[in-house]
mmCIF file of C-alpha atoms in Angstrom:
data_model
loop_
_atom_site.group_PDB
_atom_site.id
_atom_site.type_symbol
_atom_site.label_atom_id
_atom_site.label_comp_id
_atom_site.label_asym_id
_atom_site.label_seq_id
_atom_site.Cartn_x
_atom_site.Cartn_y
_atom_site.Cartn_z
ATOM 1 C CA UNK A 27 46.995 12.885 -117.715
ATOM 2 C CA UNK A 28 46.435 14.582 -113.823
ATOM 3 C CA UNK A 29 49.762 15.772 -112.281
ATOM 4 C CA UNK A 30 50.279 16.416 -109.024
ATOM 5 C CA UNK A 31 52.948 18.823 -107.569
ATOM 6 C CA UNK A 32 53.650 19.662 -104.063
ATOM 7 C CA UNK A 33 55.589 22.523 -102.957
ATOM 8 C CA UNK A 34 58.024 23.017 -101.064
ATOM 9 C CA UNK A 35 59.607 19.692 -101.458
ATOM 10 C CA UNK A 36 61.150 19.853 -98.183
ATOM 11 C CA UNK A 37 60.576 22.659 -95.139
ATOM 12 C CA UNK A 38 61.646 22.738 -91.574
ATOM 13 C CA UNK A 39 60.134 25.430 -89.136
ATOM 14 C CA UNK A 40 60.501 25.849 -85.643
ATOM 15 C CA UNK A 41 58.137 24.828 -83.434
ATOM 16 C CA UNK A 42 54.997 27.082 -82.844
ATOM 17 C CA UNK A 43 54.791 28.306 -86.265
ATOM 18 C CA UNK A 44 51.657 27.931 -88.387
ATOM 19 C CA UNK A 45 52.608 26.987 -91.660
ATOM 20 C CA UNK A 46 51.066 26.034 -95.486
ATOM 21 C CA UNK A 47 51.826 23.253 -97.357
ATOM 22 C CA UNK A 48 50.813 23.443 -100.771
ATOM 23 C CA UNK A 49 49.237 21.164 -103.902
ATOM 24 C CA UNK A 50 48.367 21.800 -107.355
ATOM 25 C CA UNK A 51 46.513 19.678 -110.050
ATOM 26 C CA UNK A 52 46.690 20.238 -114.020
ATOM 27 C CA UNK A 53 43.315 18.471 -114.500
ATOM 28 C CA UNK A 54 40.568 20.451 -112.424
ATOM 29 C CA UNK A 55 37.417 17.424 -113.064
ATOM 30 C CA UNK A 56 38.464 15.709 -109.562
ATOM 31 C CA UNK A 57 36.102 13.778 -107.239
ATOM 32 C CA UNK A 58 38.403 14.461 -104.408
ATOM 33 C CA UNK A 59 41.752 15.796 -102.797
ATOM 34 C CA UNK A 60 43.105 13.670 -99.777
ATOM 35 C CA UNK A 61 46.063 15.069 -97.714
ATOM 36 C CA UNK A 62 47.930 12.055 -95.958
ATOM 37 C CA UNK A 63 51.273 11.968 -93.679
ATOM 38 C CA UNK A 64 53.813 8.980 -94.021
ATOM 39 C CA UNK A 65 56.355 8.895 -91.392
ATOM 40 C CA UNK A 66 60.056 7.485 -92.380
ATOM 41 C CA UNK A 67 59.673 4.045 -93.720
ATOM 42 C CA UNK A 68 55.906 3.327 -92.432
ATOM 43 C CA UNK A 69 52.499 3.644 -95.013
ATOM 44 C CA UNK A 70 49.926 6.272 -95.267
ATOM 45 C CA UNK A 71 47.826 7.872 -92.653
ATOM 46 C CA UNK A 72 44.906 9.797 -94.269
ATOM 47 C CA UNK A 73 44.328 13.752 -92.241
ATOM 48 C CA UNK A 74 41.798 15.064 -94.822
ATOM 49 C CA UNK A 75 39.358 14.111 -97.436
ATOM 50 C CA UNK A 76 37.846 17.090 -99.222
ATOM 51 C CA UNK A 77 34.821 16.491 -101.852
ATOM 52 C CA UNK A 78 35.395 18.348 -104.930
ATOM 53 C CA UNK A 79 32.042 20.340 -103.897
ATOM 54 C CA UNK A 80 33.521 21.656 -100.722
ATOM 55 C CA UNK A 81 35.952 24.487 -100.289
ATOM 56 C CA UNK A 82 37.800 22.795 -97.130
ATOM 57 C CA UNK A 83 38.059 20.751 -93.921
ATOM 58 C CA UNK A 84 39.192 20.902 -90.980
ATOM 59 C CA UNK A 85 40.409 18.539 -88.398
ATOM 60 C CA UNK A 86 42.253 19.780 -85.400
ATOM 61 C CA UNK A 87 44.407 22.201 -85.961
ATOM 62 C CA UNK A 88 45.086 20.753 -89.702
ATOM 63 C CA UNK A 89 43.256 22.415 -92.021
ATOM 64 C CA UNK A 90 42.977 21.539 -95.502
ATOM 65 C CA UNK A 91 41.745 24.069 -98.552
ATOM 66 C CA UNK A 92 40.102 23.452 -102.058
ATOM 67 C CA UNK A 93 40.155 25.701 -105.363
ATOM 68 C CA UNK A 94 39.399 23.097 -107.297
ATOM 69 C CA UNK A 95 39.081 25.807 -110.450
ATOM 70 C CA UNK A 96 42.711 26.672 -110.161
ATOM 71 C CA UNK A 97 44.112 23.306 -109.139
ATOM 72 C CA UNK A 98 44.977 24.225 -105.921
ATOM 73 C CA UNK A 99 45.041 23.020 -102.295
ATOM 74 C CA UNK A 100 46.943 23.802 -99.091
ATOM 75 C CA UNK A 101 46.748 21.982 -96.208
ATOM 76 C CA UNK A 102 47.500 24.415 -93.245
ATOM 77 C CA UNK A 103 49.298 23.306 -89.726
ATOM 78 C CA UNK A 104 48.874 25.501 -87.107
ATOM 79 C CA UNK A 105 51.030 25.829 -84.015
ATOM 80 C CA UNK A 106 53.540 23.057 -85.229
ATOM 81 C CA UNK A 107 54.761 20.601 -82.978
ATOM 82 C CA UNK A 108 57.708 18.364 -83.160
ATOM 83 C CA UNK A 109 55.230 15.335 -83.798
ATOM 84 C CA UNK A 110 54.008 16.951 -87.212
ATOM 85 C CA UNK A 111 57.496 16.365 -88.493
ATOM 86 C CA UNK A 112 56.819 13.782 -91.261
ATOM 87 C CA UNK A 113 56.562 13.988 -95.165
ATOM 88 C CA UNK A 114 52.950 14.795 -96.394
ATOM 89 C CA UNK A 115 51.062 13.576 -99.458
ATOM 90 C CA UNK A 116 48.836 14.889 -101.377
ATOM 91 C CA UNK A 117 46.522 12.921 -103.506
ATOM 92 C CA UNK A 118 43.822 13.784 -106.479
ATOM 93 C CA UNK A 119 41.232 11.229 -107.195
ATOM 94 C CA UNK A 120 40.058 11.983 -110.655
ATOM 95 C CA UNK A 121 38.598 8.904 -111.716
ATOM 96 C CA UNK A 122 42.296 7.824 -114.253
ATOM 97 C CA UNK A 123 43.611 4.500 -112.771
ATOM 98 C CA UNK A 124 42.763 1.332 -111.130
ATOM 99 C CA UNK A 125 42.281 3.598 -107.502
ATOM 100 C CA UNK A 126 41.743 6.883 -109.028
ATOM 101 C CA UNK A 127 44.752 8.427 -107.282
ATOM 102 C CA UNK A 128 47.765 10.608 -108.623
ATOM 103 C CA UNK A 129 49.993 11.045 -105.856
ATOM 104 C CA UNK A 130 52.529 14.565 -105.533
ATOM 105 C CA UNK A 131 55.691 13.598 -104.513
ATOM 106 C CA UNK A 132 55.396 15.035 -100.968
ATOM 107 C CA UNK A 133 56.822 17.771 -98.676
ATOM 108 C CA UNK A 134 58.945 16.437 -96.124
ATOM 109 C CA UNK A 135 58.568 18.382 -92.661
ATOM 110 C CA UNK A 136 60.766 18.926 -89.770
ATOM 111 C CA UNK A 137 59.370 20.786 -86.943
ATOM 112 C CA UNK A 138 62.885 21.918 -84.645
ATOM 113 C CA UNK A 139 62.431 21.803 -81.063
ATOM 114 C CA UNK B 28 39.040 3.435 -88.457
ATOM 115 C CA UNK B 29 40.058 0.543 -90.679
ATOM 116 C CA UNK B 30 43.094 -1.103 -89.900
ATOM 117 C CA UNK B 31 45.208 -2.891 -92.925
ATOM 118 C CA UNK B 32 48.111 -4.681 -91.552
ATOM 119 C CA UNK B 33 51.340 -5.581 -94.015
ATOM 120 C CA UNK B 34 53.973 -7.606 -92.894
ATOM 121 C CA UNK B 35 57.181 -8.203 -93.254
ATOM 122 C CA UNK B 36 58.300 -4.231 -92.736
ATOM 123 C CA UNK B 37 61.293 -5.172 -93.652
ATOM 124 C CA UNK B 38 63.076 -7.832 -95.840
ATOM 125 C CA UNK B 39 66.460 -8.933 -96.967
ATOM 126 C CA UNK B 40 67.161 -11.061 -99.517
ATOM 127 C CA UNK B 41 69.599 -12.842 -101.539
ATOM 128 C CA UNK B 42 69.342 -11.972 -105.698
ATOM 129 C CA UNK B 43 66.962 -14.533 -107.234
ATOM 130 C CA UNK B 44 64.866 -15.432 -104.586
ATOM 131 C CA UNK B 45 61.228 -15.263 -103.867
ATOM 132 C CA UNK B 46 60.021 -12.785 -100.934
ATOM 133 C CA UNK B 47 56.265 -12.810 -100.129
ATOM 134 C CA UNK B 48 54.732 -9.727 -98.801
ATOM 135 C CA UNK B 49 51.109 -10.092 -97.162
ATOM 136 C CA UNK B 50 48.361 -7.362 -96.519
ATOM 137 C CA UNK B 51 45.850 -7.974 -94.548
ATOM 138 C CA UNK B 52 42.627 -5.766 -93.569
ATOM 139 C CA UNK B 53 41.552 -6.342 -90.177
ATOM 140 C CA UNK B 54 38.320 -5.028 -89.099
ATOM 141 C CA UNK B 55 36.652 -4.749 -92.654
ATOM 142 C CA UNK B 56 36.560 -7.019 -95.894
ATOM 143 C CA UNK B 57 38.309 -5.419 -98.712
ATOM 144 C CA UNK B 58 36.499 -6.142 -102.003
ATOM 145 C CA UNK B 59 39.911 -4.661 -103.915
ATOM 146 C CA UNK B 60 43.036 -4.007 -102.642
ATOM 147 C CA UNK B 61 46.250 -1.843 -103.832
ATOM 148 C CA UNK B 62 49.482 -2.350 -104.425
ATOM 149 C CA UNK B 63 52.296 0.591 -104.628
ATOM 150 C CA UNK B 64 55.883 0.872 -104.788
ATOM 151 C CA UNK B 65 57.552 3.990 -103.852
ATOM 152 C CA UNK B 66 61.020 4.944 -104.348
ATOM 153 C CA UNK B 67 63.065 7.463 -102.012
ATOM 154 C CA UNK B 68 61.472 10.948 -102.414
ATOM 155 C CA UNK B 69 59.259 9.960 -105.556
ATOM 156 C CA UNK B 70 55.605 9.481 -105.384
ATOM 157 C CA UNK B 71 53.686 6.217 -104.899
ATOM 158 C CA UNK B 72 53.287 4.360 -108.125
ATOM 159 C CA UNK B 73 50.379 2.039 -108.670
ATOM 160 C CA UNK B 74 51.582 -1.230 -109.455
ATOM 161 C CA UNK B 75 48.401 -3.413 -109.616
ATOM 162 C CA UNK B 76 44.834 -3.725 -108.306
ATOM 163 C CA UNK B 77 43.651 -6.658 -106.893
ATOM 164 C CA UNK B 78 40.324 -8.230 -106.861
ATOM 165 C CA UNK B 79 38.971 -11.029 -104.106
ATOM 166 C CA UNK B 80 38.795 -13.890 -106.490
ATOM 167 C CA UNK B 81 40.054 -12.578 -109.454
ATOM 168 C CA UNK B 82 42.840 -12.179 -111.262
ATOM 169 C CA UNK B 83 44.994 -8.944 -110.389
ATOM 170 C CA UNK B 84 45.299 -6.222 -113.108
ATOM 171 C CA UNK B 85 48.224 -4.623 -113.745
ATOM 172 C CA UNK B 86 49.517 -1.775 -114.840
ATOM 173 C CA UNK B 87 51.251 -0.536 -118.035
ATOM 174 C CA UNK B 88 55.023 -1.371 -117.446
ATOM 175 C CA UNK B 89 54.842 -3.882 -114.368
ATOM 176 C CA UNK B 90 55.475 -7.889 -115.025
ATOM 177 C CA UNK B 91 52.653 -9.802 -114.034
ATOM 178 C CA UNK B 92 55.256 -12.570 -114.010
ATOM 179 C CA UNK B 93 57.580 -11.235 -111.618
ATOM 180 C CA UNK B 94 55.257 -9.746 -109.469
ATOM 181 C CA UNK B 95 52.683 -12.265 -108.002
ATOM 182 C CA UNK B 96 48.958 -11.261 -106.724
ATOM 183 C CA UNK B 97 46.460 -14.030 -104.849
ATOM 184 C CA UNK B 98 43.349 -12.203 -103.519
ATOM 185 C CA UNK B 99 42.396 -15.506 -102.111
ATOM 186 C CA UNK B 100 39.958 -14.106 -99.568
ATOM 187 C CA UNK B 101 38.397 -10.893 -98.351
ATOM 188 C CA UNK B 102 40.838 -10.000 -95.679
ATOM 189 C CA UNK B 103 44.299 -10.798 -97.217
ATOM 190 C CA UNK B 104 46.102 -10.157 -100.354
ATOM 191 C CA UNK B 105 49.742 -11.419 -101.291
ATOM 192 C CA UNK B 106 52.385 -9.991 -103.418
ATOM 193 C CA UNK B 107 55.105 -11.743 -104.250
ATOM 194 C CA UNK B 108 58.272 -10.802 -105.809
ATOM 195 C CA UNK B 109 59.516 -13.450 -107.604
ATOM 196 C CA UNK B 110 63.325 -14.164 -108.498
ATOM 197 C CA UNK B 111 64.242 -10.685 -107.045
ATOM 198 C CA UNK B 112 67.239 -8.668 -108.077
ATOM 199 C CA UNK B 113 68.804 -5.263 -106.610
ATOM 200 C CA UNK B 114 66.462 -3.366 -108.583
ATOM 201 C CA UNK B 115 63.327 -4.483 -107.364
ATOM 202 C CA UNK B 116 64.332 -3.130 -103.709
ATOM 203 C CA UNK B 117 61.825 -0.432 -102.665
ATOM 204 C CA UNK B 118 59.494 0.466 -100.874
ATOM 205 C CA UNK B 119 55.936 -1.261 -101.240
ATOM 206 C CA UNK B 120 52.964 -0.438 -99.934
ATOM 207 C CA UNK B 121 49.054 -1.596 -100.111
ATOM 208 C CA UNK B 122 45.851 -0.179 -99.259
ATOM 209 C CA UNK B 123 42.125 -1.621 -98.972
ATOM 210 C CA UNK B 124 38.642 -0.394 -99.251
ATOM 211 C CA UNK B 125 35.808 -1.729 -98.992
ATOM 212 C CA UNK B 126 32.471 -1.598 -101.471
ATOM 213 C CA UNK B 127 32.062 1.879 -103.129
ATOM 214 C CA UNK B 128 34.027 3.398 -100.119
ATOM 215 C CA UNK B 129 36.049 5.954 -102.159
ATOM 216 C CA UNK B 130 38.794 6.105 -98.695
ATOM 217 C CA UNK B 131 41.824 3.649 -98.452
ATOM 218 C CA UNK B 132 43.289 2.453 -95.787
ATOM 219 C CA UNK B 133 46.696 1.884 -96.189
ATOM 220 C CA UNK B 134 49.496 -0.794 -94.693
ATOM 221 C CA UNK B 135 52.597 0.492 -93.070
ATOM 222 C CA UNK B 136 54.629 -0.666 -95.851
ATOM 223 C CA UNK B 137 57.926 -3.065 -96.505
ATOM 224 C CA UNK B 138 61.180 -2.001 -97.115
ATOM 225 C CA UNK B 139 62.789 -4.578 -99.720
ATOM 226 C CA UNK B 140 66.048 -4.345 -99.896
ATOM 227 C CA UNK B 141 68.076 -7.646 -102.716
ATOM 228 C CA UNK B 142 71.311 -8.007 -102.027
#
């Protein structure tokens, strides 16, 4: 059965820093990793898709890695803002389920003015 | 990109009513839509998937009979919690896609809180 873990489960930075957020897997046969943000008490936004054939993507200054032999993935923020304070998701889609996804639990981020 | 709209966001109830939540995609028809619950800080859990003019399938540990599904079009899927108590507040969520589209496109979610 595919866990997901996120770490940390909660981080707050002040603002300018770059910063990692990170993911791991147990079961590396994955179609895909999606990173998505949830603000407080409002659904999912997806940032990043990643294929399990590609090593990352990029969006902005988001930028989101894939080892899919180890399990791993960050996604990586660079000059925070305020506006990136949110909780962020990451999601496996190994095939196991109605919609494929195991969800981690999240890292909730505050960026301090 | 695609928008799914839920609604209510939020919802308070009395203990053993009925609250129906509605999810609705609005720029695409969604051949199978999601639904989630979440609880504070835990991940989303899967509750059921439903199908545009099927029935819904559930998963392992969710009452089909509590918790209602109509697919009853391409654009809008209900979920209805039926004779709610304090337990079943949370946070629920769904999400839509369309065809073989592996992305989903999630709703903005309702907080249920029974009183």
């Amino acid at each position: 059965k595919q866990e997901v873990t996120q770490i940390p489960a909660a981080l707050s930075v002040p603002e300018g820093e770059n910063l990692v957020l990170n993911c791991s897997f147990t079961d590396s046969a994955i179609y895909n990793l999606q990173w998505f943000r949830q603000d407080p008490g409002k659904g999912l936004t997806s940032l990043l898709l990643i294929q399990s054939s590609q090593r990352e993507q990029t969006s902005g200054r988001l930028n989101a890695s894939l080892d899919k032999s180890s399990g791993r993935s960050t996604l990586y923020i660079a000059a925070s803002q305020p506006g990136d304070s949110a909780t962020y998701l990451c999601a496996v889609n190994s095939g196991g389920g109605a919609d494929g996804l195991t969800f981690g639990k999240g890292t909730h981020l505050i960026i301090q003015p | 990109g695609a928008v799914v709209s839920q609604h209510p966001s939020r919802v308070i109830c009395k203990s053993g009513t009925s609250v129906k939540i509605e999810c609705r995609s609005l720029d695409f028809q969604a051949t199978t839509m999601f639904w989630y619950r979440q609880f504070p800080k835990k991940s989303l859990m899967l509750m059921a998937t439903s199908n545009e003019g099927s029935k819904a399938t559930y998963e392992q540990g969710v009452e089909k009979d509590k918790f209602l599904i109509n697919h009853a079009s391409l654009t809008l899927s209900t979920l209805t919690v039926t004779s709610a108590h304090p337990e079943d507040s949370s946070f629920y969520i769904c999400s839509a896609r369309w065809g073989g589209n592996e992305k989903l496109f999630f709703g903005s979610g309702t907080q249920l809180s029974v009183l």
